[in-house]
Coordinates of C-alpha atoms in Angstrom, one line a residue:
Chain D
M20 CA 0.0 0.0 0.0
K21 CA 2.8 2.3 1.0
K22 CA 4.4 1.7 -2.4
I23 CA 1.2 2.7 -4.2
F24 CA 1.1 6.0 -2.2
I25 CA 4.7 6.7 -3.2
A26 CA 4.0 5.9 -6.8
F27 CA 1.0 8.3 -6.8
G28 CA 3.1 11.0 -5.2
L29 CA 5.9 10.6 -7.7
T30 CA 3.5 10.5 -10.7
G31 CA 1.8 13.6 -9.4
F32 CA 5.1 15.4 -8.9
I33 CA 6.3 14.5 -12.3
A34 CA 3.0 15.5 -13.9
L35 CA 3.0 18.9 -12.1
A36 CA 6.7 19.4 -13.0
L37 CA 5.8 18.7 -16.6
S38 CA 2.9 21.0 -16.7
G39 CA 5.0 23.6 -14.9
C40 CA 7.5 23.3 -17.7
M41 CA 4.7 23.9 -20.2
I42 CA 3.8 27.1 -18.5
L43 CA 7.4 28.1 -18.0
G44 CA 8.1 27.2 -21.6
E45 CA 5.6 29.9 -22.6
F46 CA 7.8 32.5 -21.0
V47 CA 11.2 31.1 -21.5
H48 CA 11.2 31.8 -25.2
M49 CA 9.7 35.2 -24.8
P50 CA 11.9 37.9 -26.4
D51 CA 11.9 40.4 -23.5
V52 CA 10.3 41.3 -20.2
Y53 CA 7.8 43.6 -21.9
D54 CA 5.9 40.6 -23.3
V55 CA 5.7 38.9 -19.9
F56 CA 4.3 42.2 -18.5
Q57 CA 1.8 42.4 -21.3
F58 CA 0.7 38.8 -20.7
A59 CA -0.2 39.7 -17.2
I60 CA -2.0 42.8 -18.2
T61 CA -4.0 41.2 -21.0
L62 CA -5.2 38.2 -19.0
N63 CA -6.1 40.5 -16.2
D64 CA -8.1 42.6 -18.6
I65 CA -10.0 39.5 -19.7
Q66 CA -10.9 38.7 -16.1
K67 CA -12.0 42.3 -15.4
E68 CA -14.5 42.0 -18.3
L69 CA -16.0 38.9 -16.7
N70 CA -17.0 40.8 -13.6
D71 CA -18.3 43.7 -15.7
F72 CA -20.9 43.9 -18.5
T73 CA -20.4 41.4 -21.3
P74 CA -19.9 42.7 -24.8
E75 CA -23.4 41.5 -25.5
N76 CA -24.8 43.7 -22.7
K77 CA -22.8 46.7 -24.1
Y78 CA -24.1 46.0 -27.6
Y79 CA -27.8 46.2 -26.5
L80 CA -27.1 49.3 -24.4
G81 CA -25.3 50.9 -27.4
R82 CA -28.2 50.1 -29.7
A83 CA -30.7 51.7 -27.4
V84 CA -28.5 54.8 -26.8
T85 CA -28.0 55.2 -30.5
A86 CA -31.8 54.8 -31.2
T87 CA -32.3 57.6 -28.6
V88 CA -29.8 59.8 -30.3
F89 CA -31.8 59.4 -33.5
T90 CA -34.8 60.9 -31.7
K91 CA -32.7 64.1 -31.3
Y92 CA -30.8 64.1 -34.5
K93 CA -31.9 63.0 -37.9
P94 CA -29.4 60.7 -39.7
Y95 CA -27.7 62.2 -42.8
Q96 CA -28.8 60.2 -45.7
N97 CA -25.8 60.1 -48.0
S98 CA -24.7 56.5 -48.5
K99 CA -21.5 57.5 -50.3
A100 CA -20.3 59.6 -47.3
N101 CA -21.5 57.1 -44.7
K102 CA -19.8 54.2 -46.5
Y103 CA -16.6 56.2 -46.6
L104 CA -16.9 57.0 -42.9
N105 CA -17.4 53.3 -42.1
L106 CA -14.4 52.3 -44.2
L107 CA -12.3 54.8 -42.4
G108 CA -13.7 54.2 -38.9
T109 CA -13.5 50.4 -39.1
S110 CA -9.9 50.6 -40.4
L111 CA -9.1 52.8 -37.3
A112 CA -10.9 50.4 -35.0
Y113 CA -8.7 47.6 -36.2
C114 CA -5.7 49.6 -35.0
S115 CA -7.3 50.2 -31.6
N116 CA -6.9 48.2 -28.4
K117 CA -10.4 47.0 -28.9
P118 CA -10.7 45.9 -32.5
E119 CA -13.7 43.7 -31.8
T120 CA -17.0 44.5 -30.2
F121 CA -20.0 42.2 -30.1
N122 CA -21.1 43.0 -33.6
G123 CA -18.4 45.3 -35.0
Y124 CA -18.1 49.0 -35.3
H125 CA -20.6 51.1 -37.2
F126 CA -20.6 54.8 -38.1
Q127 CA -23.3 57.2 -39.1
I128 CA -23.4 60.9 -39.9
L129 CA -26.0 63.1 -38.3
D130 CA -27.8 65.8 -40.2
S131 CA -27.0 68.7 -38.0
M132 CA -24.7 71.7 -38.0
D133 CA -24.1 71.2 -34.2
I134 CA -20.5 70.2 -33.4
N135 CA -21.0 66.9 -31.7
A136 CA -20.2 63.2 -31.8
Y137 CA -20.8 60.2 -29.6
G138 CA -19.2 56.7 -29.3
A139 CA -21.7 54.4 -27.7
P140 CA -20.8 51.1 -26.1
G141 CA -20.8 48.2 -28.5
G142 CA -19.1 50.2 -31.2
F143 CA -21.8 52.7 -32.5
V144 CA -20.3 56.0 -33.5
V145 CA -22.4 59.0 -34.6
V146 CA -20.9 62.3 -35.7
T147 CA -22.6 65.4 -36.9
K148 CA -22.1 67.0 -40.3
G149 CA -21.1 70.2 -38.4
L150 CA -18.2 68.4 -36.7
L151 CA -17.1 66.7 -39.9
L152 CA -17.0 70.1 -41.6
C153 CA -14.3 71.1 -39.1
A154 CA -12.0 68.5 -40.7
R155 CA -10.0 69.7 -43.7
S156 CA -8.4 66.3 -44.5
E157 CA -8.9 62.6 -44.1
D158 CA -6.3 62.7 -41.3
E159 CA -8.5 65.1 -39.4
V160 CA -11.7 63.0 -39.9
A161 CA -9.6 60.1 -38.6
A162 CA -8.7 62.1 -35.5
I163 CA -12.4 62.8 -34.8
L164 CA -13.3 59.1 -35.2
A165 CA -10.3 57.8 -33.3
H166 CA -11.3 60.0 -30.3
E167 CA -14.7 58.3 -30.3
I168 CA -13.2 54.9 -30.7
G169 CA -11.0 55.7 -27.8
H170 CA -14.1 56.3 -25.6
I171 CA -15.4 52.9 -26.6
A172 CA -12.1 51.1 -26.2
L173 CA -11.7 52.6 -22.8
D174 CA -15.3 51.8 -21.8
H175 CA -16.1 55.3 -20.8
G176 CA -19.8 55.0 -21.5
M177 CA -20.1 52.0 -19.2
Q178 CA -18.0 53.8 -16.5
A179 CA -20.6 56.6 -16.6
V180 CA -23.3 54.1 -15.8
Q181 CA -21.4 52.3 -13.1
Q182 CA -20.5 55.6 -11.4
S183 CA -24.2 56.6 -11.4
K184 CA -26.8 56.4 -8.7
Q185 CA -28.1 53.2 -9.9
S186 CA -24.8 51.4 -9.8
A187 CA -25.8 49.5 -6.6
A188 CA -28.9 48.1 -8.3
L189 CA -26.9 47.3 -11.4
A190 CA -24.5 45.3 -9.3
K191 CA -27.3 42.7 -9.1
L192 CA -27.1 42.1 -12.8
G193 CA -23.8 40.2 -12.7
A194 CA -24.8 37.8 -10.0
S195 CA -28.4 37.1 -9.3
M196 CA -30.6 37.5 -12.3
V197 CA -32.4 34.2 -11.9
N198 CA -36.1 34.8 -11.7
S199 CA -35.6 38.6 -11.7
D200 CA -38.7 40.4 -12.8
I201 CA -38.1 41.5 -16.4
K202 CA -39.7 44.9 -15.7
E203 CA -37.1 45.5 -13.0
V204 CA -34.2 44.8 -15.4
V205 CA -35.9 46.9 -18.1
G206 CA -36.0 49.7 -15.6
L207 CA -32.3 49.4 -14.9
F208 CA -31.7 49.3 -18.7
G209 CA -33.7 52.5 -19.2
G210 CA -31.8 54.2 -16.3
S211 CA -28.5 53.3 -17.9
I212 CA -29.6 54.8 -21.2
E213 CA -30.6 58.0 -19.5
E214 CA -27.3 58.1 -17.7
M215 CA -25.4 57.7 -21.0
M216 CA -27.5 60.3 -22.8
N217 CA -26.9 62.7 -19.9
T218 CA -23.2 62.1 -20.3
A219 CA -23.3 62.5 -24.0
F220 CA -25.4 65.6 -24.3
V221 CA -25.5 67.4 -21.0
A222 CA -22.8 66.7 -18.5
G223 CA -20.0 65.3 -20.7
Y224 CA -17.3 62.9 -19.8
S225 CA -14.8 63.9 -17.1
R226 CA -11.8 65.9 -18.0
D227 CA -9.6 62.9 -17.4
Q228 CA -11.7 60.7 -19.7
E229 CA -11.5 63.2 -22.5
K230 CA -7.8 63.3 -22.0
E231 CA -7.6 59.5 -22.1
A232 CA -9.7 59.4 -25.3
D233 CA -7.4 62.0 -26.9
H234 CA -4.3 59.9 -26.0
E235 CA -6.0 56.8 -27.3
A236 CA -6.7 58.7 -30.5
V237 CA -3.1 59.7 -30.9
V238 CA -2.1 56.0 -30.5
I239 CA -4.6 54.8 -33.1
L240 CA -3.6 57.5 -35.6
K241 CA 0.1 56.6 -35.2
R242 CA -0.6 52.9 -35.6
A243 CA -2.7 53.5 -38.7
G244 CA -0.1 55.8 -40.2
Y245 CA -2.1 59.0 -40.0
D246 CA -0.6 62.3 -38.8
P247 CA -1.3 62.5 -35.0
M248 CA -1.0 66.3 -35.2
A249 CA -4.3 66.1 -37.2
L250 CA -6.1 66.0 -33.8
V251 CA -4.5 69.3 -32.8
R252 CA -5.5 70.9 -36.1
V253 CA -9.1 69.8 -35.9
L254 CA -9.3 71.0 -32.3
E255 CA -8.0 74.4 -33.5
T256 CA -10.7 74.6 -36.1
M257 CA -13.4 73.6 -33.6
K258 CA -12.2 76.3 -31.3
T259 CA -13.0 78.9 -33.9
K260 CA -16.5 77.4 -34.6
L261 CA -17.7 76.6 -31.1
K262 CA -20.3 78.9 -29.6
P263 CA -19.8 79.4 -25.9
E264 CA -23.6 79.1 -25.3
G265 CA -23.9 76.1 -27.5
L266 CA -25.4 72.8 -26.4
D267 CA -22.9 70.7 -28.2
F268 CA -19.1 70.1 -27.7
A269 CA -18.8 73.5 -26.1
K270 CA -20.9 72.3 -23.2
T271 CA -19.7 68.7 -22.9
H272 CA -16.0 69.0 -23.7
P273 CA -13.1 70.7 -21.9
D274 CA -11.6 73.9 -23.4
P275 CA -10.0 73.0 -26.8
D276 CA -6.9 75.1 -25.7
D277 CA -6.3 72.7 -22.8
R278 CA -6.8 69.7 -25.0
I279 CA -4.5 71.1 -27.6
R280 CA -1.7 71.6 -25.0
D281 CA -2.1 68.2 -23.6
V282 CA -2.2 66.4 -27.0
K283 CA 1.0 68.2 -28.1
N284 CA 2.6 67.1 -24.9
F285 CA 1.5 63.5 -25.4
I286 CA 2.7 63.4 -29.0
G287 CA 6.1 64.7 -27.8
N288 CA 8.9 64.9 -30.4
Y289 CA 7.1 65.4 -33.7
E290 CA 8.4 65.1 -37.2
E291 CA 6.1 66.3 -39.9
P292 CA 5.2 63.3 -42.1
P293 CA 5.4 63.5 -45.9
A294 CA 2.4 64.9 -47.8
P295 CA -0.4 62.3 -48.1
P296 CA -0.7 60.5 -51.4
S297 CA -3.2 62.0 -53.9
A298 CA -5.6 59.0 -53.5
R299 CA -6.1 59.9 -49.8
V300 CA -6.6 63.6 -50.6
T301 CA -9.0 62.9 -53.5
R302 CA -11.2 60.3 -51.7
F303 CA -11.7 62.7 -48.8
R304 CA -12.9 65.5 -51.2
V305 CA -15.0 63.2 -53.3
E306 CA -16.5 60.7 -50.8
L307 CA -17.1 63.1 -48.0
S308 CA -18.6 66.1 -49.8
L309 CA -21.1 67.3 -47.2
R310 CA -22.1 70.7 -48.4
Chain C
M28 CA 0.1 -9.6 -11.7
K29 CA -3.3 -8.4 -13.1
R30 CA -3.6 -6.0 -10.1
K31 CA -0.2 -4.5 -10.7
W32 CA -1.2 -3.5 -14.3
L33 CA -4.5 -2.1 -13.0
W34 CA -2.5 0.1 -10.6
I35 CA -0.1 1.3 -13.3
G36 CA -3.1 2.2 -15.5
F37 CA -4.6 4.2 -12.7
I38 CA -1.4 6.0 -12.0
L39 CA -0.9 6.9 -15.7
L40 CA -4.5 8.2 -15.8
F41 CA -3.9 10.3 -12.7
G42 CA -0.8 11.7 -14.3
L43 CA -2.5 12.6 -17.5
I44 CA -5.3 14.4 -15.7
L45 CA -2.8 16.4 -13.7
I46 CA -0.9 17.3 -16.9
S47 CA -4.0 18.4 -18.7
A48 CA -5.1 20.5 -15.7
G49 CA -1.8 22.4 -16.1
G50 CA -2.6 23.3 -19.8
G51 CA -3.8 26.6 -21.2
A52 CA -6.8 28.6 -19.9
R53 CA -10.2 28.0 -21.5
L54 CA -11.5 31.2 -23.1
R55 CA -15.0 32.0 -24.3
V56 CA -15.9 33.9 -27.4
M57 CA -17.9 36.9 -26.5
V58 CA -18.6 38.4 -29.9
R59 CA -21.2 37.3 -32.5
A60 CA -18.6 35.9 -34.9
A61 CA -14.9 35.4 -34.5
Q62 CA -12.1 33.7 -36.4
I63 CA -9.0 31.7 -35.6
R64 CA -6.4 33.0 -38.0
S65 CA -3.1 31.6 -39.3
K66 CA -1.1 34.6 -38.0
P67 CA -1.7 37.3 -35.3
S68 CA -3.3 39.7 -37.8
Y69 CA -6.7 40.2 -39.3
L70 CA -5.0 39.6 -42.7
G71 CA -4.1 36.0 -41.6
S72 CA -6.1 33.3 -43.4
I73 CA -9.1 31.9 -41.5
V74 CA -8.3 28.6 -39.8
A75 CA -11.7 28.2 -38.0
R76 CA -14.8 30.2 -37.6
L77 CA -16.3 30.6 -34.2
Q78 CA -19.6 31.7 -32.8
Y79 CA -20.7 33.5 -29.6
E80 CA -19.9 31.4 -26.5
D81 CA -17.7 28.9 -28.3
I82 CA -14.7 27.8 -26.2
V83 CA -11.1 27.9 -27.2
V84 CA -8.0 26.8 -25.3
Q85 CA -5.0 29.0 -24.8
A86 CA -2.0 27.5 -26.5
S87 CA 0.7 30.1 -25.9
D88 CA 1.4 33.5 -24.5
P89 CA -0.3 36.6 -26.0
Q90 CA 1.5 38.6 -28.6
K91 CA 0.5 42.2 -29.4
G92 CA -3.2 41.7 -28.4
W93 CA -3.4 38.2 -30.0
I94 CA -3.3 34.8 -28.4
K95 CA -2.6 31.4 -29.9
V96 CA -5.4 29.0 -29.3
T97 CA -6.9 25.7 -30.4
L98 CA -10.4 24.4 -30.4
E99 CA -11.3 22.3 -27.3
S100 CA -10.6 19.2 -29.4
G101 CA -7.0 20.4 -29.8
K102 CA -7.6 21.0 -33.5
S103 CA -7.3 24.2 -35.6
P104 CA -4.4 25.9 -33.9
G105 CA -4.1 29.6 -34.7
W106 CA -4.4 33.1 -33.5
I107 CA -7.4 35.0 -32.2
N108 CA -7.7 38.7 -31.1
M109 CA -8.1 38.9 -27.4
S110 CA -10.7 41.6 -27.5
S111 CA -13.2 38.9 -28.6
L112 CA -12.6 36.6 -25.5
I113 CA -13.2 36.3 -21.8
E114 CA -11.9 33.7 -19.5
Y115 CA -14.3 30.8 -19.2
K116 CA -15.5 29.7 -15.8
E117 CA -17.5 26.5 -15.2
D118 CA -20.0 28.3 -13.1
M119 CA -20.9 30.8 -15.9
K120 CA -24.4 30.1 -16.8
A121 CA -25.0 29.3 -20.5
S122 CA -27.0 32.0 -22.2
G123 CA -27.1 30.9 -25.8
A124 CA -30.9 31.6 -25.8
N125 CA -30.1 35.3 -25.7
V126 CA -28.8 35.4 -29.2
G127 CA -31.4 35.0 -31.8
E128 CA -34.2 33.9 -29.5
T129 CA -36.9 35.8 -27.6
A130 CA -38.1 35.5 -24.1
S131 CA -41.1 33.4 -23.6
S132 CA -42.1 34.5 -20.1
G133 CA -41.9 37.4 -17.8
N134 CA -38.8 36.0 -16.1
I135 CA -35.3 36.0 -17.5
Q136 CA -34.6 32.4 -17.9
A137 CA -31.1 32.9 -19.2
A138 CA -29.6 34.0 -16.0
G139 CA -26.6 36.2 -15.2
K140 CA -26.6 38.0 -18.5
G141 CA -28.1 41.4 -17.8
F142 CA -29.1 43.5 -20.9
T143 CA -30.0 41.2 -23.7
K144 CA -32.3 40.9 -26.7
E145 CA -35.3 40.2 -24.5
I146 CA -34.7 43.4 -22.5
E147 CA -34.3 45.4 -25.7
A148 CA -37.6 44.1 -27.0
E149 CA -39.4 45.1 -23.8
Y150 CA -37.7 48.5 -23.6
K151 CA -38.4 49.2 -27.3
S152 CA -42.1 48.6 -26.9
E153 CA -42.3 50.5 -23.6
Q154 CA -40.6 53.6 -25.0
H155 CA -42.0 53.3 -28.6
L156 CA -38.4 53.6 -29.7
D157 CA -37.6 53.3 -33.4
Y158 CA -34.6 51.1 -34.1
A159 CA -34.8 51.3 -37.9
W160 CA -31.8 53.6 -38.3
V161 CA -29.7 51.6 -35.8
D162 CA -30.5 48.5 -37.8
R163 CA -29.6 50.3 -41.0
M164 CA -26.3 51.5 -39.4
E165 CA -25.4 47.9 -38.6
K166 CA -25.7 47.0 -42.2
Y167 CA -22.6 49.0 -43.0
S168 CA -20.1 46.2 -42.8
V169 CA -16.4 46.4 -43.6
T170 CA -14.3 43.3 -43.8
A171 CA -10.6 43.2 -42.8
Q172 CA -9.7 42.9 -46.5
Q173 CA -11.7 46.0 -47.4
A174 CA -10.1 47.9 -44.5
A175 CA -6.6 46.7 -45.6
A176 CA -7.3 47.8 -49.2
F177 CA -8.6 51.2 -48.0
M178 CA -5.5 51.7 -45.9
D179 CA -3.2 50.5 -48.7
A180 CA -4.8 52.9 -51.2
G181 CA -4.4 55.8 -48.8
G182 CA -0.7 55.1 -48.2
L183 CA -1.3 54.0 -44.6
I184 CA -0.1 51.1 -42.5
D185 CA -2.3 48.0 -43.1
T186 CA -1.1 45.7 -40.4
L187 CA -4.6 45.5 -38.8
G188 CA -3.2 44.0 -35.7
G189 CA -4.7 45.9 -32.8
A190 CA -2.6 46.4 -29.7
E191 CA 1.1 46.8 -29.8

C-alpha cells in the first residue's frame, strides 16, 4: 500500500513538473520582459471584463442609446459619405486596443450643424455634419473618429453608468438575475440609457476621460499611419467654430486650448510626415462632400 | 500480476489528468462571430470560424493583443484577437438563448446576463423607440480585407493588428 502512495506521489510530482515546464516554456522563449508584462496585463483585462458587463450587454445598451440619439438628430442620408466613414472608422478600430465588439463598429453621420459626436458602447459612433466640416483632410476626420473609438475602447460609456446612482442596483445584474422580474431589469436598462444620454449631451465625460480618449486617438492615428497632429489641427478649427452658449461640444468637452496643449505634450517629439498620397486627398474630397 | 497493471493504469491516468489541468486557460468567445487565423493579424487566413460562446484553449502567451489557441478538441491551432474573448469559468451560466431567441415568459430564464435581446424588445415597446436607423447603421459592414485595401490605397499602414 505504501508503495502505491509513493507511486502516486511521484507521478503527481512528475506531472506537475511537466505542466509547470509547459507554463514556464511559454515564458522562456519570450523575447523580453515587456511581453511577460503584457501577458499579465491582458489576462487581467480579460478577467475584469468577466465581472463587468459582457460585450453583448454593451451592444444592446449601445443600440438603445443610438436609437435615442436618432430621436434628437436625424441621420444624414448620404450613402457614399456614410460608406466612406465606415471604411475609415473600421480601419481605425482595427488599429485600436479593442478591434472587436459584439457586432463590430458602425458609423453614421447626423444631419446637424451642431458640433457633436458620440461613441456608444458596442461600437456605435455617430458624428454630426457640423463636426465633420471642421475637418480639412482625411487625417483630421480620422482624428475625430479615433477619439470616439477611444471612448469605446476605454469603456467610458459604461463607467458613466457604473458611477451613477443606480450602480448598486446594477451590481445585481452580474450575480443574481435568476427569476428577476423582467420589468425591474428593463427599468435598470432605461436608467442606464438615461445616464449615458446625460453624459453625451448634458454633463459630458470627465476631463480625465476626455484626455484619455485624446491619448488613445493619438495612439490609433500613429498605428494606422495618420498624422497624430491632425487631432491638434481639428481642435484648433473647432475652437473657432464653437459657440460658448452652444449645447454641443462647447458644453460637454473641456476647453480646446487645454486639450491642444495636452495632446501636443502627449505626442512629444514630432516630425512632420510627408504629404499624403493624392488618393487619400481625393477620396476625402469626393466621398465626403457634405455641403 | 493483473492487479499490478491495473494500478499502473490508474497511476498513468492520474498523471494525465494532472498534466491536462496544467494546460492553457479556457477562453470563451464573447462576440457574435470570431475567427481563428493563421497569424496574429486580421489579414491572416481563417483557420476556423467561431460563434458566440464557443470555447477555445490558450496555447501560448499573448502577442500584441493576439493569443494562440486551439479548439477544445486540440484542432485548428491559430491566433485570435483577445478583444473577442473572456476567461471561461465553469459556473458561468449558459445563455445561448439570448442570441437570436426571444423571451417566452416574464422571467429572465437565461440567467446572469443582464441586458439582452429580450430586455431590448421590452424596452423598445415600452418607449416606442424606433430602431430602424440603428439596424440600417449595422448593415454597414467592412471586412478586414476591405479595410486593408482602404489603408493601402491611402498610403497607410495596413497591419490590422490591434494592440502593440
